[in-house]
Short mmCIF file of C-alpha atoms and ligand atoms in Angstrom, two decimals:
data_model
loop_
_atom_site.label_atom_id
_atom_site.label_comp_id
_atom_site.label_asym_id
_atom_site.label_seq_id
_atom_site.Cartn_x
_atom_site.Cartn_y
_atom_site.Cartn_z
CA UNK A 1 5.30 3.29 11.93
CA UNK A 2 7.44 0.04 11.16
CA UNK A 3 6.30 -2.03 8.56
CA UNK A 4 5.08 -5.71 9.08
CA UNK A 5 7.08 -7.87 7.14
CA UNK A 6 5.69 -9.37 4.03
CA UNK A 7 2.37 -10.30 4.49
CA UNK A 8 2.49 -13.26 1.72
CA UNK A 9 -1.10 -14.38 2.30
CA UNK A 10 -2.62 -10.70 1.89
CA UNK A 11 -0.51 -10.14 -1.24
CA UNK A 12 -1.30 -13.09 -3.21
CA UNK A 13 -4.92 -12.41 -2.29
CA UNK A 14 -5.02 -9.38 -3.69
CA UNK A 15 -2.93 -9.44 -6.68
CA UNK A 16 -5.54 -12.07 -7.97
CA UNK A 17 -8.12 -9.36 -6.94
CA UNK A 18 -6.52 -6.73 -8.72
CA UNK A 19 -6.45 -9.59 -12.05
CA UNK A 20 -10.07 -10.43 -11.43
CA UNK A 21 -11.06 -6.72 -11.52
CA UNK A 22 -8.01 -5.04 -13.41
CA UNK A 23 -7.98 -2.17 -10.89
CA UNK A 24 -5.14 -0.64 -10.90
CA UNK A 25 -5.60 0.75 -7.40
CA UNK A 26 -5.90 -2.96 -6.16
CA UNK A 27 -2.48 -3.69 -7.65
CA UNK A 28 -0.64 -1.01 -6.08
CA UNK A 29 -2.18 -2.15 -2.65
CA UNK A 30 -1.10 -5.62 -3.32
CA UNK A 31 2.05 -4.16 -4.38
CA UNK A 32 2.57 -2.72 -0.69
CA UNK A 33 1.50 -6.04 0.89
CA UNK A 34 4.39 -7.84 -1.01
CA UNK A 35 6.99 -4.82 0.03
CA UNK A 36 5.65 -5.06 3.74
CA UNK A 37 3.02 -2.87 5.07
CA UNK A 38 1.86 -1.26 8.19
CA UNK A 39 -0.63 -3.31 10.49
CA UNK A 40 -3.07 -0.47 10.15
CA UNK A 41 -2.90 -0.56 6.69
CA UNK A 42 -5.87 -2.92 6.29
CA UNK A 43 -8.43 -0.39 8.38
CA UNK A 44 -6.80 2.76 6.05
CA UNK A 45 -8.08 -0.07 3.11
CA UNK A 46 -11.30 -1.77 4.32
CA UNK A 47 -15.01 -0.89 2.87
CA UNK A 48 -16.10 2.19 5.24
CA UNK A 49 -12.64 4.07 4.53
CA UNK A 50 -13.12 3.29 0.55
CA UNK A 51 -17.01 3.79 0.61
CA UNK A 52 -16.23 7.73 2.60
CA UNK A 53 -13.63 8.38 -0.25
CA UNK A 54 -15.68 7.04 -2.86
CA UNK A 55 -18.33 9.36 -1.47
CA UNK A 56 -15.51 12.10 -1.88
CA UNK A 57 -14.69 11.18 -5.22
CA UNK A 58 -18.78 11.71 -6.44
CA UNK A 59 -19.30 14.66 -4.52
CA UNK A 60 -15.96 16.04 -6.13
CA UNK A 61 -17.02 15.22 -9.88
CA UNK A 62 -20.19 16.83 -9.31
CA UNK A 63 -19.29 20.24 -7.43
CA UNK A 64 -14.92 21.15 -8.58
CA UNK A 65 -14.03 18.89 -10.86
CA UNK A 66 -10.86 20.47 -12.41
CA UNK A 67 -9.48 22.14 -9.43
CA UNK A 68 -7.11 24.93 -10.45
CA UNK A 69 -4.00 24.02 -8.84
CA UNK A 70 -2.45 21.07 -6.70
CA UNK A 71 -5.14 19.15 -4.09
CA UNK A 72 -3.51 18.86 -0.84
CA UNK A 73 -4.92 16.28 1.16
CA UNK A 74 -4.47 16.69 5.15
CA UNK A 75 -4.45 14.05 7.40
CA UNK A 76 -4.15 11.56 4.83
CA UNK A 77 -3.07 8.66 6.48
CA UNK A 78 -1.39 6.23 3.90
CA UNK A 79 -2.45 8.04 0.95
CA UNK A 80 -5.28 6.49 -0.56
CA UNK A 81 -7.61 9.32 -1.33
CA UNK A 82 -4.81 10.63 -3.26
CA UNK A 83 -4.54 7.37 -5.51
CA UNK A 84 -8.50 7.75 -5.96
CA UNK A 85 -8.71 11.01 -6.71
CA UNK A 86 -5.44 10.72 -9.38
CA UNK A 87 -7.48 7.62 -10.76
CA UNK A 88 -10.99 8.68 -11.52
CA UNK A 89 -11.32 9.92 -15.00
CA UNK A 90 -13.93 12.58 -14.11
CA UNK A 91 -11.52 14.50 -11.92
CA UNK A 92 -8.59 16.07 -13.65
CA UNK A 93 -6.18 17.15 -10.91
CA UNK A 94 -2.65 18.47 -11.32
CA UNK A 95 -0.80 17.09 -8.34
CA UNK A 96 -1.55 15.31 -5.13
CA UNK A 97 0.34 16.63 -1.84
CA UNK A 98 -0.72 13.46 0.98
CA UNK A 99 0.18 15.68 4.19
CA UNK A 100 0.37 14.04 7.71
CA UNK A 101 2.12 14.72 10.86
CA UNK A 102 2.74 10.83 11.62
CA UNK A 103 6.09 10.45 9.84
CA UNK A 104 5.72 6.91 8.88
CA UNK A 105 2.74 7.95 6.78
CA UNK A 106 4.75 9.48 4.01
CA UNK A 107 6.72 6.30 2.61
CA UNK A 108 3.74 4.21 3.06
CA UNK A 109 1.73 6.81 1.18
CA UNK A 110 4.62 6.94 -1.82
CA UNK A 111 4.83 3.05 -2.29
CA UNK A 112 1.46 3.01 -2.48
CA UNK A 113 0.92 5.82 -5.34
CA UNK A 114 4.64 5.00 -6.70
CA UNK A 115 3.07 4.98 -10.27
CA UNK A 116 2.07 8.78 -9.49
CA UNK A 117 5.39 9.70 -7.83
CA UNK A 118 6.96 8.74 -10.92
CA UNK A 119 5.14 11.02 -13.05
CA UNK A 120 5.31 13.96 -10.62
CA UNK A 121 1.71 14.08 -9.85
CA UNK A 122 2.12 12.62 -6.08
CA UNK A 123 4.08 13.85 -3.34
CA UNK A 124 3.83 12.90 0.34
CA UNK A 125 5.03 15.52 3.22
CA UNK A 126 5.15 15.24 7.04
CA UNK A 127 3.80 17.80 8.80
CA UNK A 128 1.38 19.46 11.31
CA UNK A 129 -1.41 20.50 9.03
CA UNK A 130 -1.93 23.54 11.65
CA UNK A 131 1.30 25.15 11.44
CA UNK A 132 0.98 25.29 7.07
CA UNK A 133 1.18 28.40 5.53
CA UNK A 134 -1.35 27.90 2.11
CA UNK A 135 -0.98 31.47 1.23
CA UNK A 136 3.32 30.94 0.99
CA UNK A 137 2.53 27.90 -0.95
CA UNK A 138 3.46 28.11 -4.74
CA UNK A 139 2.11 26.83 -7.06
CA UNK A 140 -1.15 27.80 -4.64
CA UNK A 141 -3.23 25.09 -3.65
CA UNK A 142 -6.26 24.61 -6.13
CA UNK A 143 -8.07 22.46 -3.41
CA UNK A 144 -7.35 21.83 0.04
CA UNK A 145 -8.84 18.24 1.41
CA UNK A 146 -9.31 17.27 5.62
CA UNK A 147 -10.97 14.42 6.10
CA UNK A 148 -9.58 14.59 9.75
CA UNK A 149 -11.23 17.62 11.31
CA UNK A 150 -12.97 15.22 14.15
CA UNK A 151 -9.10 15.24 14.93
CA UNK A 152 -7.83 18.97 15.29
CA UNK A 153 -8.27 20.72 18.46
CA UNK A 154 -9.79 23.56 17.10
CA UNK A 155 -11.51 23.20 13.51
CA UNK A 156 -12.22 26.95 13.35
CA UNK A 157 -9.17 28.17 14.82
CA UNK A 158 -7.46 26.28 11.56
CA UNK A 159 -10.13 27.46 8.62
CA UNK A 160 -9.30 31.10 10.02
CA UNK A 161 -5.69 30.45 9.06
CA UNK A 162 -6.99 29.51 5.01
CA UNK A 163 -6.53 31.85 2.78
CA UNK A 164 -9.82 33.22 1.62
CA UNK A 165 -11.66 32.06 -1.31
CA UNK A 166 -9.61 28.72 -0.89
CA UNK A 167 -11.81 25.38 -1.83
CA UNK A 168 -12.36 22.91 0.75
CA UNK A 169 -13.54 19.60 1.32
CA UNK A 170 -14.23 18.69 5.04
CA UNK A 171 -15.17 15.73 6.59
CA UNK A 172 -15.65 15.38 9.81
CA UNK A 173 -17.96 12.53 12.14
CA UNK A 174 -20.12 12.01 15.17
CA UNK A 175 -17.60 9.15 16.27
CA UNK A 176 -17.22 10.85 20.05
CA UNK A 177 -16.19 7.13 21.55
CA UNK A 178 -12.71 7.02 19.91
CA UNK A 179 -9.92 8.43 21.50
CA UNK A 180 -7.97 10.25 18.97
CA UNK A 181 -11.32 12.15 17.95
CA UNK A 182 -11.38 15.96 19.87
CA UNK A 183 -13.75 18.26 17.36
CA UNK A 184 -16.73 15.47 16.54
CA UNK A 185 -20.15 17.40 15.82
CA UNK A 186 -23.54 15.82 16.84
CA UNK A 187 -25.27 16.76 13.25
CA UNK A 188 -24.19 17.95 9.77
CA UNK A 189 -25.90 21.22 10.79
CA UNK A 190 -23.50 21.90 13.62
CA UNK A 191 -20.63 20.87 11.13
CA UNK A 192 -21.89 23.20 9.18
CA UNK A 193 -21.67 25.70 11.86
CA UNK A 194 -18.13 25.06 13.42
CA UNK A 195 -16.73 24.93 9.35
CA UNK A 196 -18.37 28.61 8.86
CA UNK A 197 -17.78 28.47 5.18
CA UNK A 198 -18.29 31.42 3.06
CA UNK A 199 -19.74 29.39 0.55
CA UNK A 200 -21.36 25.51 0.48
CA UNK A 201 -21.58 23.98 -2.93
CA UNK A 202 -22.77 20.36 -1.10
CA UNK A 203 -23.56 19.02 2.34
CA UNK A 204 -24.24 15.78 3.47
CA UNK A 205 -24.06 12.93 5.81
CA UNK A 206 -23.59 9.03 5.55
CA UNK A 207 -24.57 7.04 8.58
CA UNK A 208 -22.32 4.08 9.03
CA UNK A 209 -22.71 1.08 11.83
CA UNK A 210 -20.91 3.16 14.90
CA UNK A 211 -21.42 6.93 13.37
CA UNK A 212 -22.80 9.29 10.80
CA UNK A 213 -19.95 10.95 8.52
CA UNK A 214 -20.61 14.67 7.52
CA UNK A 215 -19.02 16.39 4.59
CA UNK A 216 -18.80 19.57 3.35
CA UNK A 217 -17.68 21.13 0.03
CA UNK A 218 -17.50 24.98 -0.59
CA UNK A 219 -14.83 27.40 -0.36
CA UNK A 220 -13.24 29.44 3.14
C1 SAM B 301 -7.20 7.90 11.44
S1 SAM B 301 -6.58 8.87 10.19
C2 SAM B 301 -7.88 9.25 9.08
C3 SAM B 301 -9.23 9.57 9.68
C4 SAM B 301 -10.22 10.20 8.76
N1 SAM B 301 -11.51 10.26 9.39
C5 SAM B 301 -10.35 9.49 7.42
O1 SAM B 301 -11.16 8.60 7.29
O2 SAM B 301 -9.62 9.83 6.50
C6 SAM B 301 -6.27 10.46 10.92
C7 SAM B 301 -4.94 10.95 10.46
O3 SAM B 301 -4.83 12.35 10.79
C8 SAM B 301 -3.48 12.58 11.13
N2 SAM B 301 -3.42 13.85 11.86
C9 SAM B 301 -3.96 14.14 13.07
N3 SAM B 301 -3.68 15.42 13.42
C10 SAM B 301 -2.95 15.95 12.40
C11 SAM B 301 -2.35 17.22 12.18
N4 SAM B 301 -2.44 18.20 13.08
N5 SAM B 301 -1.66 17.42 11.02
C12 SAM B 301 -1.56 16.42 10.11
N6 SAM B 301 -2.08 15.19 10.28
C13 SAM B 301 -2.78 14.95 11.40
C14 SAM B 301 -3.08 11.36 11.94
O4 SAM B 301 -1.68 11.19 12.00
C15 SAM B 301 -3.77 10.24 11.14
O5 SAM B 301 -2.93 9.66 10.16
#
């Protein structure tokens, strides 16, 4: 993905957003702006993405809190769940790993967490989340995070790989129309089905103007 240059416009914009509100979150995005960021970068940033990761973030607190062990997140696009989950105070979490196969994901995704690169909690890696290994990872994964099943060929073909007893947090939508999408699932119950979890600590769904979200939290 080449970056845009500067966008001046976006970034002066939002570093009087992130003054207003003193988020830091907001700052690191305008941060990007001003460095020059890809075109996409304002869908991976507008209100449905952060409302779904927000939704994330709650559903987190509430059900694995202090995972025990790095969060990999897969699919992650330009890293923002990773700055949201390294900036909520409820969570306490180790180390993000933002994994995607699109390799101009993974600078995008370390400019915008820089603060958390610095301090060794973020990392950013380019790869098929299919081919992984989790049980050769080290340190193992505390909690693993896809909130791109709707685009893997085969969802339970990939949770068979998972070590057992490995948390997860899926999210997946009903979103057939678009494209890129090849696993959607018509309801959260048939999510529910095609995840096959051993264990579901919370379920639920979010309708949205073109589709209904699903998530899932439990363990393989
Ligand atoms: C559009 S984005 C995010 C969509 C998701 N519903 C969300 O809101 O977070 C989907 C991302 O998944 C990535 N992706 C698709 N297949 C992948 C795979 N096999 N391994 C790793 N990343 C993958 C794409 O490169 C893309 O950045």
């Amino acid at each position: 993905m080449t970056p845009e240059p500067p966008c001046e416009a976006f970034h002066d914009l939002l570093r009087g957003m992130a003054a207003l509100s003193a988020n830091p979150i907001v700052a690191d995005v305008a941060r990007l702006y001003g460095k020059g960021a890809p075109a996409d970068l304002s869908i991976a940033c507008n209100h449905k993405q952060f409302a779904s990761k927000q939704w994330l973030v709650e559903a987190l607190a509430a059900t694995l809190p202090r995972p025990d062990g790095p969060v990999w997140v897969l699919g992650a696009w330009y890293g923002v769940l990773g700055a949201l989950l390294l900036q909520d105070p409820r969570l306490a979490v180790p180390e993000v790993v933002s994994l995607d196969i699109d390799p101009g994901c993974a600078p995008v995704a370390e400019t915008l967490n820089h603060r958390h690169v610095a301090t060794g909690r973020f990392r950013a890696v380019t790869a098929d989340m299919t081919a992984l290994d989790f049980a050769a990872q080290s340190p193992a994964p505390g909690l693993v995070i896809n909130t791109s099943c709707e685009h893997l060929d085969d969802v339970p073909g990939w949770i068979a790989t998972l070590p057992a007893g490995l948390p997860l947090v899926l999210q997946s939508n009903d979103y057939y129309r678009e494209p890129d999408h090849r696993s959607c699932v018509p309801t959260l119950d048939a999510f529910r089905a095609q995840a096959g979890l051993g264990e579901v600590w919370f379920a639920g769904e979010r309708p949205a103007k073109n589709y209904t979200r699903f998530m899932l939290i439990g363990r393989r």
